[in-house]
Amino acid sequence: MDTRTLGTTGPSVSALGLGLMGMSDLYTGADDTESIATIHAALDAGVTLLDTGDFYGQGHNEMLLREALRGRNRENAVISVKFGSMRDPQGGWIGNDIRPNAIKNFLGYTLRRLGTDYVDVYRPSRISPDVPVEDVVGTLSELVAAGHIRNIGLSEVNAETLRRAHKVHPISDLQIEYSLISRGIEQEILPAARELGVGVTAYGVLSRGLISGHWSAQRTPAPNDFRAHLPRFSGENLDRNLALVEQLRTIAEARGVTVAQVAIAWVLGRGDDIVPLVGARRRDRLAEALGATGVTLTDADLAAIEAVVPAGAAAGTRYDAGHMAFLDSERA
């Protein structure tokens, strides 16, 4: 497994990271035994970056990771944690709290659930207009000085917010959606990150399975699967997006690889400062994703991909209107 560095100040990590969200929340069909086996397989393959959130399964995801790391060398894992999103007893979303005391409280619980005395990268899941980003990063810098966290990250912020935050304390990486069909960061956010020396951890590289090559028009997400509420997975949008996938399939088959491997390899090839996160919940899906690290797309491949899936080709927004309005990264 090749390695990359999260920005100019962050840790060295595997070129591909594992996102753990789906092992606890928002999708259906996860199994703890298979999830732990998948984390073990990732670690054995050289994957070091493990991404979680304290609100994934309301703590379940962190406890699952603790169990998976039991008996292994903690120093061999780079644990990235998001905080701030709040849930009610039914799992509903009830807002975001990133005030200084809330940050310290969230971290205290995270350290206990993970069974560790530090987190490698700690980041707010979303930025709130009610709390200046300078205050958030200032509090996180205190936690760095105290040794409780080693690096500060951000998630889904725009270029201006990133610059403001970086003035307070170096930001290791920005976690943000980036894929063949979600390329909004290319205009302003990615150039700003590169200007500042901030790495990018790209989530949604398969657009939650939509461009994995495994989704079909006949597949209906369960009501508790959040993809049931995403515009790209419904109606005519789904038909148009799956038509893009079929064109990608032609390119993939000509190379003797899968659609998912092409999509992941495309993100891997966008720069050494970008680390894709794959949300594999099973060992077979992990193995497929790992195969992308051996795929080098030629100039001819890239031109063919661009011809069938140009920027802006996707039908529908990446979240529903309410969530889109909450994203700092989508604000001008």
Coordinates of C-alpha atoms in Angstrom, one line a residue:
M1 CA 0.0 0.0 0.0
D2 CA 1.4 3.4 -1.0
T3 CA 1.3 6.2 1.5
R4 CA 0.3 9.8 1.3
T5 CA 0.6 12.7 3.7
L6 CA -2.5 14.6 5.0
G7 CA -1.3 18.1 4.0
T8 CA 2.0 19.6 5.0
T9 CA 1.5 19.1 8.7
G10 CA -0.6 15.9 9.0
P11 CA 0.2 12.3 9.4
S12 CA 1.4 9.8 6.8
V13 CA -1.5 7.5 5.9
S14 CA -2.4 4.8 3.4
A15 CA -3.3 6.0 -0.1
L16 CA -6.7 4.6 0.5
G17 CA -8.7 5.0 3.7
L18 CA -11.6 3.1 5.1
G19 CA -14.8 4.9 6.1
L20 CA -16.7 3.1 8.8
M21 CA -20.0 4.9 8.8
G22 CA -22.0 2.2 7.0
M23 CA -21.0 -0.4 9.6
S24 CA -23.2 1.3 12.1
D25 CA -25.6 3.7 10.5
L26 CA -27.6 5.2 7.6
Y27 CA -27.4 2.1 5.4
T28 CA -28.9 -1.3 6.2
G29 CA -27.6 -4.9 6.4
A30 CA -24.4 -4.3 8.4
D31 CA -23.1 -7.1 10.6
D32 CA -20.7 -6.5 13.4
T33 CA -18.8 -9.7 12.8
E34 CA -18.3 -9.0 9.1
S35 CA -17.5 -5.3 9.9
I36 CA -14.7 -6.2 12.3
A37 CA -13.4 -8.8 9.8
T38 CA -13.4 -6.1 7.1
I39 CA -11.5 -3.7 9.4
H40 CA -8.9 -6.5 10.1
A41 CA -8.6 -7.2 6.4
A42 CA -8.0 -3.5 5.7
L43 CA -5.3 -3.2 8.4
D44 CA -3.6 -6.4 7.1
A45 CA -3.6 -4.9 3.6
G46 CA -1.8 -1.8 4.8
V47 CA -4.8 0.5 5.2
T48 CA -4.0 2.8 8.2
L49 CA -6.6 5.6 7.9
L50 CA -9.8 4.7 9.6
D51 CA -12.6 7.3 9.6
T52 CA -15.5 7.4 12.0
G53 CA -17.8 9.8 13.8
D54 CA -19.1 9.9 17.4
F55 CA -22.7 10.1 16.0
Y56 CA -22.4 7.1 13.7
G57 CA -24.7 4.7 15.4
Q58 CA -24.6 7.0 18.4
G59 CA -21.3 5.7 19.7
H60 CA -21.6 2.2 18.2
N61 CA -19.1 2.9 15.4
E62 CA -16.4 4.0 17.8
M63 CA -17.0 1.0 20.1
L64 CA -16.9 -1.3 17.0
L65 CA -13.6 0.2 16.1
R66 CA -12.3 -0.3 19.6
E67 CA -13.2 -4.0 19.4
A68 CA -11.5 -4.3 15.9
L69 CA -8.3 -2.8 17.3
R70 CA -8.2 -4.9 20.3
G71 CA -4.9 -6.8 20.5
R72 CA -3.4 -4.7 17.7
N73 CA -0.8 -1.9 17.8
R74 CA -2.7 1.4 18.3
E75 CA 0.2 3.3 16.6
N76 CA -0.5 1.4 13.3
A77 CA -3.9 3.1 13.0
V78 CA -4.6 6.7 12.1
I79 CA -8.1 7.4 13.6
S80 CA -10.1 10.3 12.2
V81 CA -13.2 11.3 14.2
K82 CA -16.0 13.7 13.4
F83 CA -18.0 15.3 16.1
G84 CA -20.8 17.8 16.6
S85 CA -23.9 16.2 15.1
M86 CA -26.6 15.4 17.7
R87 CA -29.1 12.6 17.7
D88 CA -32.3 11.9 19.7
P89 CA -33.2 8.5 21.2
Q90 CA -34.8 7.4 18.0
G91 CA -31.7 8.3 16.0
G92 CA -33.2 11.5 14.5
W93 CA -31.0 14.5 13.8
I94 CA -31.5 17.4 16.2
G95 CA -28.8 19.9 15.3
N96 CA -25.1 20.6 15.6
D97 CA -23.2 21.7 18.7
I98 CA -19.6 22.9 18.3
R99 CA -19.3 25.2 21.2
P100 CA -16.0 24.9 23.1
N101 CA -17.4 23.0 26.1
A102 CA -19.4 20.7 23.8
I103 CA -16.2 19.9 21.9
K104 CA -14.4 18.9 25.0
N105 CA -17.4 16.8 26.2
F106 CA -17.6 15.0 22.8
L107 CA -13.9 14.2 22.8
G108 CA -14.0 12.9 26.4
Y109 CA -16.7 10.4 25.4
T110 CA -14.9 9.5 22.2
L111 CA -11.6 8.7 24.0
R112 CA -13.5 6.4 26.4
R113 CA -15.4 4.6 23.7
L114 CA -12.3 4.1 21.6
G115 CA -10.2 3.0 24.5
T116 CA -7.4 5.4 23.6
D117 CA -5.8 8.5 25.0
Y118 CA -5.6 10.5 21.8
V119 CA -7.3 10.9 18.4
D120 CA -5.1 11.3 15.3
V121 CA -7.4 13.7 13.5
Y122 CA -10.4 15.4 15.1
R123 CA -12.9 17.5 13.1
P124 CA -16.3 19.1 13.4
S125 CA -18.7 17.3 11.0
R126 CA -20.3 20.6 10.0
I127 CA -19.6 24.2 10.8
S128 CA -22.3 26.2 12.4
P129 CA -22.9 29.9 11.6
D130 CA -23.6 30.4 15.3
V131 CA -20.0 29.6 16.3
P132 CA -17.1 31.3 14.5
V133 CA -14.7 28.7 13.0
E134 CA -11.9 30.6 14.8
D135 CA -13.4 29.6 18.1
V136 CA -13.8 26.0 17.1
V137 CA -10.2 25.7 15.9
G138 CA -9.0 27.7 18.9
T139 CA -10.5 25.1 21.2
L140 CA -9.1 22.2 19.1
S141 CA -5.6 23.8 19.2
E142 CA -5.9 23.7 23.0
L143 CA -6.6 20.0 22.8
V144 CA -3.6 19.5 20.5
A145 CA -1.4 21.2 23.1
A146 CA -2.8 19.0 25.8
G147 CA -2.1 15.9 23.8
H148 CA -5.6 14.7 23.4
I149 CA -5.7 15.1 19.6
R150 CA -2.7 15.2 17.2
N151 CA -4.2 17.0 14.2
I152 CA -7.1 19.2 13.4
G153 CA -9.3 18.6 10.4
L154 CA -12.4 20.1 8.9
S155 CA -15.4 18.8 6.9
E156 CA -17.5 20.3 4.2
V157 CA -16.3 23.9 4.5
N158 CA -15.8 26.5 1.7
A159 CA -12.5 28.1 0.7
E160 CA -13.0 31.2 2.8
T161 CA -13.8 29.2 6.0
L162 CA -10.8 27.0 5.3
R163 CA -8.5 30.1 5.1
R164 CA -9.9 31.6 8.3
A165 CA -9.5 28.3 10.2
H166 CA -5.9 27.8 8.9
K167 CA -4.9 31.2 10.3
V168 CA -5.7 30.0 13.8
H169 CA -3.9 26.6 13.6
P170 CA -2.7 24.4 10.7
I171 CA -5.4 22.2 9.3
S172 CA -4.2 18.8 8.3
D173 CA -7.0 17.9 5.9
L174 CA -10.4 18.8 4.7
Q175 CA -12.9 15.9 4.5
I176 CA -15.3 16.6 1.6
E177 CA -17.3 14.7 -1.0
Y178 CA -15.4 14.3 -4.2
S179 CA -16.1 11.8 -7.0
L180 CA -16.6 11.6 -10.8
I181 CA -20.1 13.0 -10.3
S182 CA -19.4 15.4 -7.4
R183 CA -16.7 17.8 -8.6
G184 CA -17.7 21.1 -7.0
I185 CA -14.5 21.3 -5.0
E186 CA -12.4 21.8 -8.1
Q187 CA -13.4 25.4 -8.7
E188 CA -12.4 27.1 -5.4
I189 CA -12.1 24.7 -2.5
L190 CA -9.4 22.3 -3.9
P191 CA -7.2 25.2 -5.1
A192 CA -7.5 26.9 -1.7
A193 CA -6.5 23.7 0.1
R194 CA -3.5 23.3 -2.1
E195 CA -2.5 26.9 -1.6
L196 CA -2.6 26.4 2.2
G197 CA -1.0 22.9 2.2
V198 CA -4.2 21.2 3.4
G199 CA -4.8 17.6 2.3
V200 CA -8.2 16.3 1.2
T201 CA -9.8 13.1 2.4
A202 CA -12.4 12.4 -0.2
Y203 CA -15.6 10.7 0.9
G204 CA -18.4 9.5 -1.4
V205 CA -16.0 8.4 -4.1
L206 CA -18.6 5.9 -5.3
S207 CA -21.4 8.3 -4.5
R208 CA -22.8 6.0 -1.8
G209 CA -22.8 3.0 -4.2
L210 CA -24.5 4.8 -7.1
I211 CA -21.4 4.7 -9.3
S212 CA -20.1 1.4 -8.0
G213 CA -21.5 -0.6 -10.8
H214 CA -23.5 -2.6 -8.3
W215 CA -26.6 -0.4 -8.1
S216 CA -29.6 -1.0 -10.4
A217 CA -32.9 0.7 -11.2
Q218 CA -34.7 -2.2 -9.6
R219 CA -33.1 -1.8 -6.2
T220 CA -35.2 0.2 -3.7
P221 CA -33.5 1.4 -0.6
A222 CA -35.2 0.6 2.7
P223 CA -36.9 3.6 4.4
N224 CA -34.2 3.7 7.1
D225 CA -31.5 3.7 4.4
F226 CA -30.7 7.4 3.8
R227 CA -30.2 6.9 0.1
A228 CA -34.0 6.6 -0.1
H229 CA -34.0 10.4 0.5
L230 CA -31.2 11.4 -1.8
P231 CA -32.2 13.1 -5.1
R232 CA -29.7 11.2 -7.2
F233 CA -31.3 7.8 -6.2
S234 CA -34.8 8.6 -7.2
G235 CA -37.0 8.8 -10.4
E236 CA -35.6 10.1 -13.6
N237 CA -32.4 11.2 -11.8
L238 CA -31.6 7.6 -11.0
D239 CA -32.2 6.5 -14.6
R240 CA -29.9 9.3 -16.0
N241 CA -27.2 8.6 -13.4
L242 CA -27.2 4.8 -14.1
A243 CA -26.9 5.6 -17.8
L244 CA -23.6 7.3 -16.9
V245 CA -22.5 4.2 -15.0
E246 CA -23.2 2.0 -18.0
Q247 CA -20.9 4.2 -20.1
L248 CA -18.2 3.9 -17.5
R249 CA -18.7 0.1 -17.5
T250 CA -17.7 0.0 -21.1
I251 CA -14.4 1.8 -20.3
A252 CA -13.8 -0.4 -17.3
E253 CA -14.4 -3.6 -19.2
A254 CA -12.0 -2.6 -21.9
R255 CA -9.4 -2.2 -19.1
G256 CA -10.3 -5.5 -17.5
V257 CA -11.4 -3.8 -14.2
T258 CA -14.6 -2.9 -12.5
V259 CA -16.6 0.3 -12.6
A260 CA -15.9 0.9 -8.9
Q261 CA -12.1 0.5 -9.5
V262 CA -12.2 3.0 -12.3
A263 CA -14.1 5.5 -10.1
I264 CA -11.7 5.1 -7.2
A265 CA -8.6 5.2 -9.4
W266 CA -9.9 8.4 -10.9
V267 CA -10.0 10.1 -7.5
L268 CA -6.6 8.6 -6.6
G269 CA -5.2 10.1 -9.7
R270 CA -6.3 13.6 -9.0
G271 CA -3.3 14.3 -6.8
D272 CA -1.1 12.9 -4.1
D273 CA -2.7 15.3 -1.7
I274 CA -6.0 13.5 -2.0
V275 CA -6.8 10.3 0.0
P276 CA -10.1 8.6 -1.1
L277 CA -12.2 7.0 1.7
V278 CA -14.0 3.9 0.7
G279 CA -17.1 2.8 2.7
A280 CA -16.7 -1.0 2.3
R281 CA -18.7 -2.9 4.8
R282 CA -17.7 -6.4 3.6
R283 CA -14.5 -8.0 2.7
D284 CA -15.4 -8.6 -0.9
R285 CA -16.2 -5.0 -1.5
L286 CA -13.0 -4.0 0.3
A287 CA -11.0 -6.3 -1.9
E288 CA -12.5 -4.7 -5.0
A289 CA -11.7 -1.2 -3.7
L290 CA -8.1 -2.2 -2.9
G291 CA -7.7 -3.4 -6.4
A292 CA -8.1 0.2 -7.6
T293 CA -4.7 1.1 -6.1
G294 CA -3.1 -1.0 -8.9
V295 CA -5.1 0.8 -11.7
T296 CA -3.3 3.6 -13.5
L297 CA -5.6 5.5 -15.8
T298 CA -3.9 6.5 -19.0
D299 CA -4.4 9.9 -20.7
A300 CA -6.7 8.1 -23.2
D301 CA -8.7 6.5 -20.3
L302 CA -9.1 9.9 -18.7
A303 CA -10.2 11.5 -21.9
A304 CA -12.7 8.7 -22.4
I305 CA -14.1 9.1 -18.9
E306 CA -14.3 12.9 -19.3
A307 CA -16.2 12.5 -22.5
V308 CA -18.9 10.3 -20.9
V309 CA -19.0 11.8 -17.4
P310 CA -18.0 15.5 -17.7
A311 CA -18.2 17.7 -14.6
G312 CA -21.9 18.5 -13.8
A313 CA -23.2 15.4 -15.6
A314 CA -25.0 13.9 -12.6
A315 CA -28.7 14.4 -12.2
G316 CA -29.8 15.7 -8.8
T317 CA -28.0 17.2 -5.9
R318 CA -25.8 15.1 -3.6
Y319 CA -28.1 15.7 -0.5
D320 CA -31.7 16.9 -0.2
A321 CA -32.4 20.6 -0.1
G322 CA -32.5 21.0 3.6
H323 CA -29.1 19.3 4.1
M324 CA -27.6 21.2 1.1
A325 CA -28.5 24.5 2.7
F326 CA -26.7 23.4 5.9
L327 CA -23.4 22.8 4.0
D328 CA -20.8 25.5 4.4
S329 CA -19.1 24.1 1.3
E330 CA -22.1 25.0 -0.8
R331 CA -22.2 28.6 0.3
A332 CA -20.7 31.2 -1.9

